[in-house]
PDB file of C-alpha atoms and ligand atoms in Angstrom:
ATOM      1  CA  UNK A  40       1.419 -18.907  -5.086  1.00  0.00           C
ATOM      2  CA  UNK A  41       2.774 -17.276  -8.218  1.00  0.00           C
ATOM      3  CA  UNK A  42       2.619 -13.471  -8.318  1.00  0.00           C
ATOM      4  CA  UNK A  43       2.916 -11.837 -11.731  1.00  0.00           C
ATOM      5  CA  UNK A  44       2.961  -8.195 -10.654  1.00  0.00           C
ATOM      6  CA  UNK A  45       4.333  -5.850  -8.028  1.00  0.00           C
ATOM      7  CA  UNK A  46       1.962  -2.894  -7.673  1.00  0.00           C
ATOM      8  CA  UNK A  47       3.702  -0.899  -4.947  1.00  0.00           C
ATOM      9  CA  UNK A  48       7.154   0.614  -5.567  1.00  0.00           C
ATOM     10  CA  UNK A  49       8.787   3.999  -4.949  1.00  0.00           C
ATOM     11  CA  UNK A  50      11.275   5.977  -7.023  1.00  0.00           C
ATOM     12  CA  UNK A  51      13.421   9.085  -6.644  1.00  0.00           C
ATOM     13  CA  UNK A  52      10.270  11.137  -7.376  1.00  0.00           C
ATOM     14  CA  UNK A  53       9.305  10.453  -3.725  1.00  0.00           C
ATOM     15  CA  UNK A  54      11.482   8.653  -1.160  1.00  0.00           C
ATOM     16  CA  UNK A  55      12.731   5.735  -3.293  1.00  0.00           C
ATOM     17  CA  UNK A  56      16.397   5.405  -4.225  1.00  0.00           C
ATOM     18  CA  UNK A  57      16.031   4.216  -7.816  1.00  0.00           C
ATOM     19  CA  UNK A  58      14.848   6.023 -10.933  1.00  0.00           C
ATOM     20  CA  UNK A  59      11.700   4.709 -12.670  1.00  0.00           C
ATOM     21  CA  UNK A  60      13.947   3.060 -15.250  1.00  0.00           C
ATOM     22  CA  UNK A  61      15.977   1.274 -12.552  1.00  0.00           C
ATOM     23  CA  UNK A  62      12.748   0.007 -10.961  1.00  0.00           C
ATOM     24  CA  UNK A  63      11.424  -1.272 -14.296  1.00  0.00           C
ATOM     25  CA  UNK A  64      14.770  -2.914 -15.172  1.00  0.00           C
ATOM     26  CA  UNK A  65      14.719  -4.639 -11.761  1.00  0.00           C
ATOM     27  CA  UNK A  66      11.173  -5.899 -12.372  1.00  0.00           C
ATOM     28  CA  UNK A  67      12.299  -7.308 -15.727  1.00  0.00           C
ATOM     29  CA  UNK A  68      15.233  -9.094 -14.085  1.00  0.00           C
ATOM     30  CA  UNK A  69      12.804 -10.637 -11.563  1.00  0.00           C
ATOM     31  CA  UNK A  70      10.694 -11.910 -14.428  1.00  0.00           C
ATOM     32  CA  UNK A  71       7.568  -9.967 -13.449  1.00  0.00           C
ATOM     33  CA  UNK A  72       4.946  -9.361 -16.142  1.00  0.00           C
ATOM     34  CA  UNK A  73       3.898  -6.057 -14.621  1.00  0.00           C
ATOM     35  CA  UNK A  74       5.177  -3.383 -12.262  1.00  0.00           C
ATOM     36  CA  UNK A  75       3.499  -0.253 -10.930  1.00  0.00           C
ATOM     37  CA  UNK A  76       5.370   2.865  -9.887  1.00  0.00           C
ATOM     38  CA  UNK A  77       3.412   4.258  -6.968  1.00  0.00           C
ATOM     39  CA  UNK A  78       5.150   7.214  -5.378  1.00  0.00           C
ATOM     40  CA  UNK A  79       3.863   8.936  -2.234  1.00  0.00           C
ATOM     41  CA  UNK A  80       1.277  11.712  -2.556  1.00  0.00           C
ATOM     42  CA  UNK A  81       2.489  15.325  -2.206  1.00  0.00           C
ATOM     43  CA  UNK A  82       1.436  15.861   1.418  1.00  0.00           C
ATOM     44  CA  UNK A  83       3.837  13.274   2.819  1.00  0.00           C
ATOM     45  CA  UNK A  84       6.324  15.161   5.009  1.00  0.00           C
ATOM     46  CA  UNK A  85       9.726  14.852   3.329  1.00  0.00           C
ATOM     47  CA  UNK A  86       8.626  11.673   1.523  1.00  0.00           C
ATOM     48  CA  UNK A  87       6.032  12.911  -0.990  1.00  0.00           C
ATOM     49  CA  UNK A  88       6.324  13.925  -4.635  1.00  0.00           C
ATOM     50  CA  UNK A  89       6.907  17.656  -5.182  1.00  0.00           C
ATOM     51  CA  UNK A  90       3.494  18.147  -6.783  1.00  0.00           C
ATOM     52  CA  UNK A  91       0.655  16.007  -8.147  1.00  0.00           C
ATOM     53  CA  UNK A  92       1.631  16.739 -11.769  1.00  0.00           C
ATOM     54  CA  UNK A  93       4.589  14.359 -11.336  1.00  0.00           C
ATOM     55  CA  UNK A  94       2.198  11.430 -11.828  1.00  0.00           C
ATOM     56  CA  UNK A  95       1.188  12.699 -15.260  1.00  0.00           C
ATOM     57  CA  UNK A  96       4.851  13.055 -16.217  1.00  0.00           C
ATOM     58  CA  UNK A  97       5.425   9.474 -15.032  1.00  0.00           C
ATOM     59  CA  UNK A  98       2.680   8.254 -17.368  1.00  0.00           C
ATOM     60  CA  UNK A  99       4.713   9.367 -20.377  1.00  0.00           C
ATOM     61  CA  UNK A 100       7.852   7.817 -18.894  1.00  0.00           C
ATOM     62  CA  UNK A 101       5.930   4.535 -18.397  1.00  0.00           C
ATOM     63  CA  UNK A 102       4.998   4.355 -22.081  1.00  0.00           C
ATOM     64  CA  UNK A 103       8.672   4.726 -23.033  1.00  0.00           C
ATOM     65  CA  UNK A 104       9.811   2.108 -20.485  1.00  0.00           C
ATOM     66  CA  UNK A 105       7.093  -0.385 -21.485  1.00  0.00           C
ATOM     67  CA  UNK A 106       8.548  -0.237 -25.004  1.00  0.00           C
ATOM     68  CA  UNK A 107      12.109  -0.778 -23.820  1.00  0.00           C
ATOM     69  CA  UNK A 108      11.662  -3.609 -21.267  1.00  0.00           C
ATOM     70  CA  UNK A 109       9.581  -6.821 -21.378  1.00  0.00           C
ATOM     71  CA  UNK A 110       7.374  -5.560 -18.534  1.00  0.00           C
ATOM     72  CA  UNK A 111       4.052  -3.744 -18.554  1.00  0.00           C
ATOM     73  CA  UNK A 112       4.613  -0.512 -16.638  1.00  0.00           C
ATOM     74  CA  UNK A 113       1.694   0.990 -14.730  1.00  0.00           C
ATOM     75  CA  UNK A 114       1.555   4.307 -12.957  1.00  0.00           C
ATOM     76  CA  UNK A 115      -0.183   4.671  -9.647  1.00  0.00           C
ATOM     77  CA  UNK A 116       0.112   6.675  -6.464  1.00  0.00           C
ATOM     78  CA  UNK A 117       0.201   5.852  -2.790  1.00  0.00           C
ATOM     79  CA  UNK A 118      -2.049   8.719  -1.770  1.00  0.00           C
ATOM     80  CA  UNK A 119      -2.166   9.914   1.817  1.00  0.00           C
ATOM     81  CA  UNK A 120      -5.411  10.047   3.737  1.00  0.00           C
ATOM     82  CA  UNK A 121      -5.320  13.604   5.066  1.00  0.00           C
ATOM     83  CA  UNK A 122      -8.711  14.203   6.687  1.00  0.00           C
ATOM     84  CA  UNK A 123     -11.544  12.633   8.634  1.00  0.00           C
ATOM     85  CA  UNK A 124     -13.782  12.530   5.557  1.00  0.00           C
ATOM     86  CA  UNK A 125     -11.283  10.334   3.745  1.00  0.00           C
ATOM     87  CA  UNK A 126      -9.768  13.145   1.672  1.00  0.00           C
ATOM     88  CA  UNK A 127      -6.713  12.130  -0.360  1.00  0.00           C
ATOM     89  CA  UNK A 128      -3.802  14.399  -1.232  1.00  0.00           C
ATOM     90  CA  UNK A 129      -4.433  14.137  -4.988  1.00  0.00           C
ATOM     91  CA  UNK A 130      -6.955  15.979  -7.146  1.00  0.00           C
ATOM     92  CA  UNK A 131      -9.662  13.957  -8.900  1.00  0.00           C
ATOM     93  CA  UNK A 132      -8.281  14.751 -12.363  1.00  0.00           C
ATOM     94  CA  UNK A 133      -4.963  13.107 -11.448  1.00  0.00           C
ATOM     95  CA  UNK A 134      -6.622  10.127  -9.721  1.00  0.00           C
ATOM     96  CA  UNK A 135      -8.646   9.460 -12.873  1.00  0.00           C
ATOM     97  CA  UNK A 136      -5.434   9.147 -14.918  1.00  0.00           C
ATOM     98  CA  UNK A 137      -3.868   6.525 -12.656  1.00  0.00           C
ATOM     99  CA  UNK A 138      -3.759   2.767 -13.312  1.00  0.00           C
ATOM    100  CA  UNK A 139      -3.487   1.919  -9.605  1.00  0.00           C
ATOM    101  CA  UNK A 140      -4.910   4.059  -6.798  1.00  0.00           C
ATOM    102  CA  UNK A 141      -3.632   3.284  -3.312  1.00  0.00           C
ATOM    103  CA  UNK A 142      -4.664   5.002  -0.108  1.00  0.00           C
ATOM    104  CA  UNK A 143      -2.620   4.649   3.037  1.00  0.00           C
ATOM    105  CA  UNK A 144      -2.374   6.074   6.524  1.00  0.00           C
ATOM    106  CA  UNK A 145       1.065   7.492   7.308  1.00  0.00           C
ATOM    107  CA  UNK A 146       2.108   9.342  10.447  1.00  0.00           C
ATOM    108  CA  UNK A 147       4.112  11.878   8.420  1.00  0.00           C
ATOM    109  CA  UNK A 148       1.514  13.981   6.579  1.00  0.00           C
ATOM    110  CA  UNK A 149       0.218  17.535   6.468  1.00  0.00           C
ATOM    111  CA  UNK A 150      -3.557  17.373   6.983  1.00  0.00           C
ATOM    112  CA  UNK A 151      -6.561  19.444   5.975  1.00  0.00           C
ATOM    113  CA  UNK A 152      -7.424  21.455   7.959  1.00  0.00           C
ATOM    114  CA  UNK A 153      -3.767  21.956   9.025  1.00  0.00           C
ATOM    115  CA  UNK A 154      -4.494  21.677  12.767  1.00  0.00           C
ATOM    116  CA  UNK A 155      -5.535  18.042  12.280  1.00  0.00           C
ATOM    117  CA  UNK A 156      -1.795  17.419  11.881  1.00  0.00           C
ATOM    118  CA  UNK A 157      -1.520  18.369  15.560  1.00  0.00           C
ATOM    119  CA  UNK A 158      -4.675  16.695  16.888  1.00  0.00           C
ATOM    120  CA  UNK A 159      -4.570  13.547  14.755  1.00  0.00           C
ATOM    121  CA  UNK A 160      -1.135  12.820  13.296  1.00  0.00           C
ATOM    122  CA  UNK A 161       0.959  13.881  16.276  1.00  0.00           C
ATOM    123  CA  UNK A 162      -0.861  11.611  18.794  1.00  0.00           C
ATOM    124  CA  UNK A 163      -0.307   8.734  16.361  1.00  0.00           C
ATOM    125  CA  UNK A 164       3.430   9.441  16.441  1.00  0.00           C
ATOM    126  CA  UNK A 165       3.291   9.484  20.244  1.00  0.00           C
ATOM    127  CA  UNK A 166       1.190   6.304  20.173  1.00  0.00           C
ATOM    128  CA  UNK A 167       4.038   4.347  18.634  1.00  0.00           C
ATOM    129  CA  UNK A 168       5.657   4.432  22.069  1.00  0.00           C
ATOM    130  CA  UNK A 169       2.497   4.514  24.226  1.00  0.00           C
ATOM    131  CA  UNK A 170       0.024   1.671  23.602  1.00  0.00           C
ATOM    132  CA  UNK A 171      -2.811   3.483  25.367  1.00  0.00           C
ATOM    133  CA  UNK A 172      -2.575   6.484  23.058  1.00  0.00           C
ATOM    134  CA  UNK A 173      -2.326   4.087  20.119  1.00  0.00           C
ATOM    135  CA  UNK A 174      -5.600   2.431  21.140  1.00  0.00           C
ATOM    136  CA  UNK A 175      -7.306   5.812  21.541  1.00  0.00           C
ATOM    137  CA  UNK A 176      -6.280   6.806  18.017  1.00  0.00           C
ATOM    138  CA  UNK A 177      -7.506   3.523  16.519  1.00  0.00           C
ATOM    139  CA  UNK A 178     -11.110   4.745  16.306  1.00  0.00           C
ATOM    140  CA  UNK A 179     -10.197   8.037  14.647  1.00  0.00           C
ATOM    141  CA  UNK A 180      -7.844   6.359  12.160  1.00  0.00           C
ATOM    142  CA  UNK A 181     -10.533   3.817  11.277  1.00  0.00           C
ATOM    143  CA  UNK A 182     -13.094   6.529  10.477  1.00  0.00           C
ATOM    144  CA  UNK A 183     -10.632   8.288   8.162  1.00  0.00           C
ATOM    145  CA  UNK A 184      -9.595   5.115   6.325  1.00  0.00           C
ATOM    146  CA  UNK A 185     -13.143   3.761   5.989  1.00  0.00           C
ATOM    147  CA  UNK A 186     -14.261   7.110   4.510  1.00  0.00           C
ATOM    148  CA  UNK A 187     -11.292   7.037   2.113  1.00  0.00           C
ATOM    149  CA  UNK A 188     -12.392   3.587   0.920  1.00  0.00           C
ATOM    150  CA  UNK A 189     -16.003   4.694   0.459  1.00  0.00           C
ATOM    151  CA  UNK A 190     -15.310   7.982  -1.316  1.00  0.00           C
ATOM    152  CA  UNK A 191     -12.441   7.172  -3.668  1.00  0.00           C
ATOM    153  CA  UNK A 192     -11.981   4.705  -6.537  1.00  0.00           C
ATOM    154  CA  UNK A 193      -9.239   2.733  -4.764  1.00  0.00           C
ATOM    155  CA  UNK A 194      -7.451  -0.353  -6.052  1.00  0.00           C
ATOM    156  CA  UNK A 195      -6.269  -1.181  -2.531  1.00  0.00           C
ATOM    157  CA  UNK A 196      -5.364   0.204   0.888  1.00  0.00           C
ATOM    158  CA  UNK A 197      -1.664  -0.068   1.694  1.00  0.00           C
ATOM    159  CA  UNK A 198      -0.429  -1.890   4.816  1.00  0.00           C
ATOM    160  CA  UNK A 199      -3.568  -1.459   6.986  1.00  0.00           C
ATOM    161  CA  UNK A 200      -2.664  -1.416  10.699  1.00  0.00           C
ATOM    162  CA  UNK A 201       1.007  -0.540  10.160  1.00  0.00           C
ATOM    163  CA  UNK A 202       2.155   2.548  12.089  1.00  0.00           C
ATOM    164  CA  UNK A 203      -1.408   3.890  12.483  1.00  0.00           C
ATOM    165  CA  UNK A 204      -3.736   1.406  14.202  1.00  0.00           C
ATOM    166  CA  UNK A 205      -7.133   0.637  12.639  1.00  0.00           C
ATOM    167  CA  UNK A 206     -10.056  -1.689  13.291  1.00  0.00           C
ATOM    168  CA  UNK A 207      -9.278  -4.214  10.553  1.00  0.00           C
ATOM    169  CA  UNK A 208     -12.781  -5.662  10.548  1.00  0.00           C
ATOM    170  CA  UNK A 209     -14.354  -2.233   9.924  1.00  0.00           C
ATOM    171  CA  UNK A 210     -11.875  -1.553   7.116  1.00  0.00           C
ATOM    172  CA  UNK A 211     -12.550  -4.991   5.611  1.00  0.00           C
ATOM    173  CA  UNK A 212     -16.314  -4.360   5.768  1.00  0.00           C
ATOM    174  CA  UNK A 213     -15.893  -1.087   3.829  1.00  0.00           C
ATOM    175  CA  UNK A 214     -13.619  -2.808   1.307  1.00  0.00           C
ATOM    176  CA  UNK A 215     -16.203  -5.571   0.834  1.00  0.00           C
ATOM    177  CA  UNK A 216     -18.793  -2.906  -0.052  1.00  0.00           C
ATOM    178  CA  UNK A 217     -16.662  -1.230  -2.717  1.00  0.00           C
ATOM    179  CA  UNK A 218     -14.434  -4.027  -4.048  1.00  0.00           C
ATOM    180  CA  UNK A 219     -11.257  -2.362  -2.764  1.00  0.00           C
ATOM    181  CA  UNK A 220      -8.462  -4.821  -1.877  1.00  0.00           C
ATOM    182  CA  UNK A 221      -6.323  -4.987   1.254  1.00  0.00           C
ATOM    183  CA  UNK A 222      -2.566  -5.170   0.907  1.00  0.00           C
ATOM    184  CA  UNK A 223      -0.168  -7.655   2.417  1.00  0.00           C
ATOM    185  CA  UNK A 224       3.001  -5.592   2.460  1.00  0.00           C
ATOM    186  CA  UNK A 225       6.114  -7.761   2.215  1.00  0.00           C
ATOM    187  CA  UNK A 226       8.379  -4.797   2.930  1.00  0.00           C
ATOM    188  CA  UNK A 227       7.281  -4.195   6.524  1.00  0.00           C
ATOM    189  CA  UNK A 228       6.925  -6.392   9.573  1.00  0.00           C
ATOM    190  CA  UNK A 229       3.635  -6.041  11.446  1.00  0.00           C
ATOM    191  CA  UNK A 230       0.678  -8.307  12.246  1.00  0.00           C
ATOM    192  CA  UNK A 231      -0.143  -9.292   8.682  1.00  0.00           C
ATOM    193  CA  UNK A 232      -1.913 -12.483   9.824  1.00  0.00           C
ATOM    194  CA  UNK A 233      -4.656 -10.265  11.260  1.00  0.00           C
ATOM    195  CA  UNK A 234      -5.071  -8.541   7.885  1.00  0.00           C
ATOM    196  CA  UNK A 235      -5.441 -11.883   6.091  1.00  0.00           C
ATOM    197  CA  UNK A 236      -7.973 -13.103   8.657  1.00  0.00           C
ATOM    198  CA  UNK A 237     -10.072  -9.912   8.351  1.00  0.00           C
ATOM    199  CA  UNK A 238     -10.034 -10.159   4.546  1.00  0.00           C
ATOM    200  CA  UNK A 239     -11.017 -13.846   4.631  1.00  0.00           C
ATOM    201  CA  UNK A 240     -13.902 -13.190   7.045  1.00  0.00           C
ATOM    202  CA  UNK A 241     -15.356 -10.512   4.763  1.00  0.00           C
ATOM    203  CA  UNK A 242     -14.374 -12.010   1.390  1.00  0.00           C
ATOM    204  CA  UNK A 243     -12.165  -9.022   0.529  1.00  0.00           C
ATOM    205  CA  UNK A 244      -9.578  -9.345  -2.261  1.00  0.00           C
ATOM    206  CA  UNK A 245      -5.924  -9.263  -1.238  1.00  0.00           C
ATOM    207  CA  UNK A 246      -2.818  -8.033  -3.037  1.00  0.00           C
ATOM    208  CA  UNK A 247       0.828  -8.744  -2.162  1.00  0.00           C
ATOM    209  CA  UNK A 248       3.472  -6.118  -2.856  1.00  0.00           C
ATOM    210  CA  UNK A 249       7.089  -5.332  -2.032  1.00  0.00           C
ATOM    211  CA  UNK A 250       6.723  -1.593  -1.257  1.00  0.00           C
ATOM    212  CA  UNK A 251      10.269  -1.456  -2.654  1.00  0.00           C
ATOM    213  CA  UNK A 252      12.207   1.734  -1.954  1.00  0.00           C
ATOM    214  CA  UNK A 253      15.306   0.271  -3.671  1.00  0.00           C
ATOM    215  CA  UNK A 254      15.479  -1.366  -7.102  1.00  0.00           C
ATOM    216  CA  UNK A 255      17.035  -4.445  -5.469  1.00  0.00           C
ATOM    217  CA  UNK A 256      13.831  -5.206  -3.531  1.00  0.00           C
ATOM    218  CA  UNK A 257      11.371  -4.811  -6.422  1.00  0.00           C
ATOM    219  CA  UNK A 258       9.466  -8.106  -6.669  1.00  0.00           C
ATOM    220  CA  UNK A 259      10.512  -9.244  -3.199  1.00  0.00           C
ATOM    221  CA  UNK A 260       7.079 -10.628  -2.273  1.00  0.00           C
ATOM    222  CA  UNK A 261       7.811 -14.235  -1.295  1.00  0.00           C
ATOM    223  CA  UNK A 262       7.156 -13.639   2.402  1.00  0.00           C
ATOM    224  CA  UNK A 263       3.670 -12.310   1.600  1.00  0.00           C
ATOM    225  CA  UNK A 264       2.906 -15.194  -0.752  1.00  0.00           C
ATOM    226  CA  UNK A 265       3.984 -17.695   1.912  1.00  0.00           C
ATOM    227  CA  UNK A 266       1.692 -16.035   4.447  1.00  0.00           C
ATOM    228  CA  UNK A 267      -1.310 -16.356   2.123  1.00  0.00           C
ATOM    229  CA  UNK A 268      -0.505 -20.006   1.506  1.00  0.00           C
ATOM    230  CA  UNK A 269      -0.289 -20.586   5.254  1.00  0.00           C
ATOM    231  CA  UNK A 270      -3.850 -19.236   5.594  1.00  0.00           C
ATOM    232  CA  UNK A 271      -5.091 -21.272   2.632  1.00  0.00           C
ATOM    233  CA  UNK A 272      -6.020 -18.195   0.570  1.00  0.00           C
ATOM    234  CA  UNK A 273      -6.889 -19.182  -2.978  1.00  0.00           C
ATOM    235  CA  UNK A 274      -5.122 -17.339  -5.834  1.00  0.00           C
ATOM    236  CA  UNK A 275      -8.563 -16.233  -7.088  1.00  0.00           C
ATOM    237  CA  UNK A 276      -8.800 -13.933  -4.072  1.00  0.00           C
ATOM    238  CA  UNK A 277      -5.399 -12.332  -4.782  1.00  0.00           C
ATOM    239  CA  UNK A 278      -5.398  -9.579  -7.424  1.00  0.00           C
ATOM    240  CA  UNK A 279      -1.811 -10.056  -8.572  1.00  0.00           C
ATOM    241  CA  UNK A 280      -1.628 -13.860  -8.383  1.00  0.00           C
ATOM    242  CA  UNK A 281      -1.903 -16.243 -11.283  1.00  0.00           C
ATOM    243  CA  UNK A 282      -4.728 -18.704 -10.776  1.00  0.00           C
TER     244      UNK A 282
HETATM  245 ZN1   ZN B 451       3.077   3.354   2.849  1.00  0.00          ZN
HETATM  246 ZN1   ZN B 452       4.823   2.649   0.006  1.00  0.00          ZN
END
């Protein structure tokens, strides 16, 4: 399966190690047609952008870089889901300016209201070592992610079921309603077969990305593409594949 774009990369504006220009240059070297810079939303603990206005600054930088390299440069954000009603850590006026809107669950975020950080995020951290706690949090996490899908104009959800457990079928059902895609993240190892199966059952679009935090791994998506081929997914169902 031929992928023409990588829509999930991080730069020094959040927790990535390369500048936007280094990411774009790497995408050009890989021969990608398109790359999206998608730094973490501002409520990520130690990993987020300093403030939401960074994304607007990146838009100007993207125009300059698109002119300099043979790659179309998009600007997106990997927003954090920070509340049970699917709230994201970006204001609407910033979301509306983005080319790619990603929502993801991460166990390092400051929630609204703040005490949810203690009652929701902390047990998820604990759950990484204790399967029973992990299972108990699955229901709560699912509600938050499903609401995020329903209430926001998302392009895709990042790495569903990584770090914070969710009911993949419920997430897929919500995605099927809104047209939101589910990501196969080539940068992390988790049960990605289950994500593909849930998407196939519900007819949800998929997208394969590197989640590169280093310029060297931009466009490293082969593992994800191979997984989709193994499951017989047609390129028509994959947003960043050439049919
Ligand atoms: Zn993520
Ligand atoms: Zn990411």
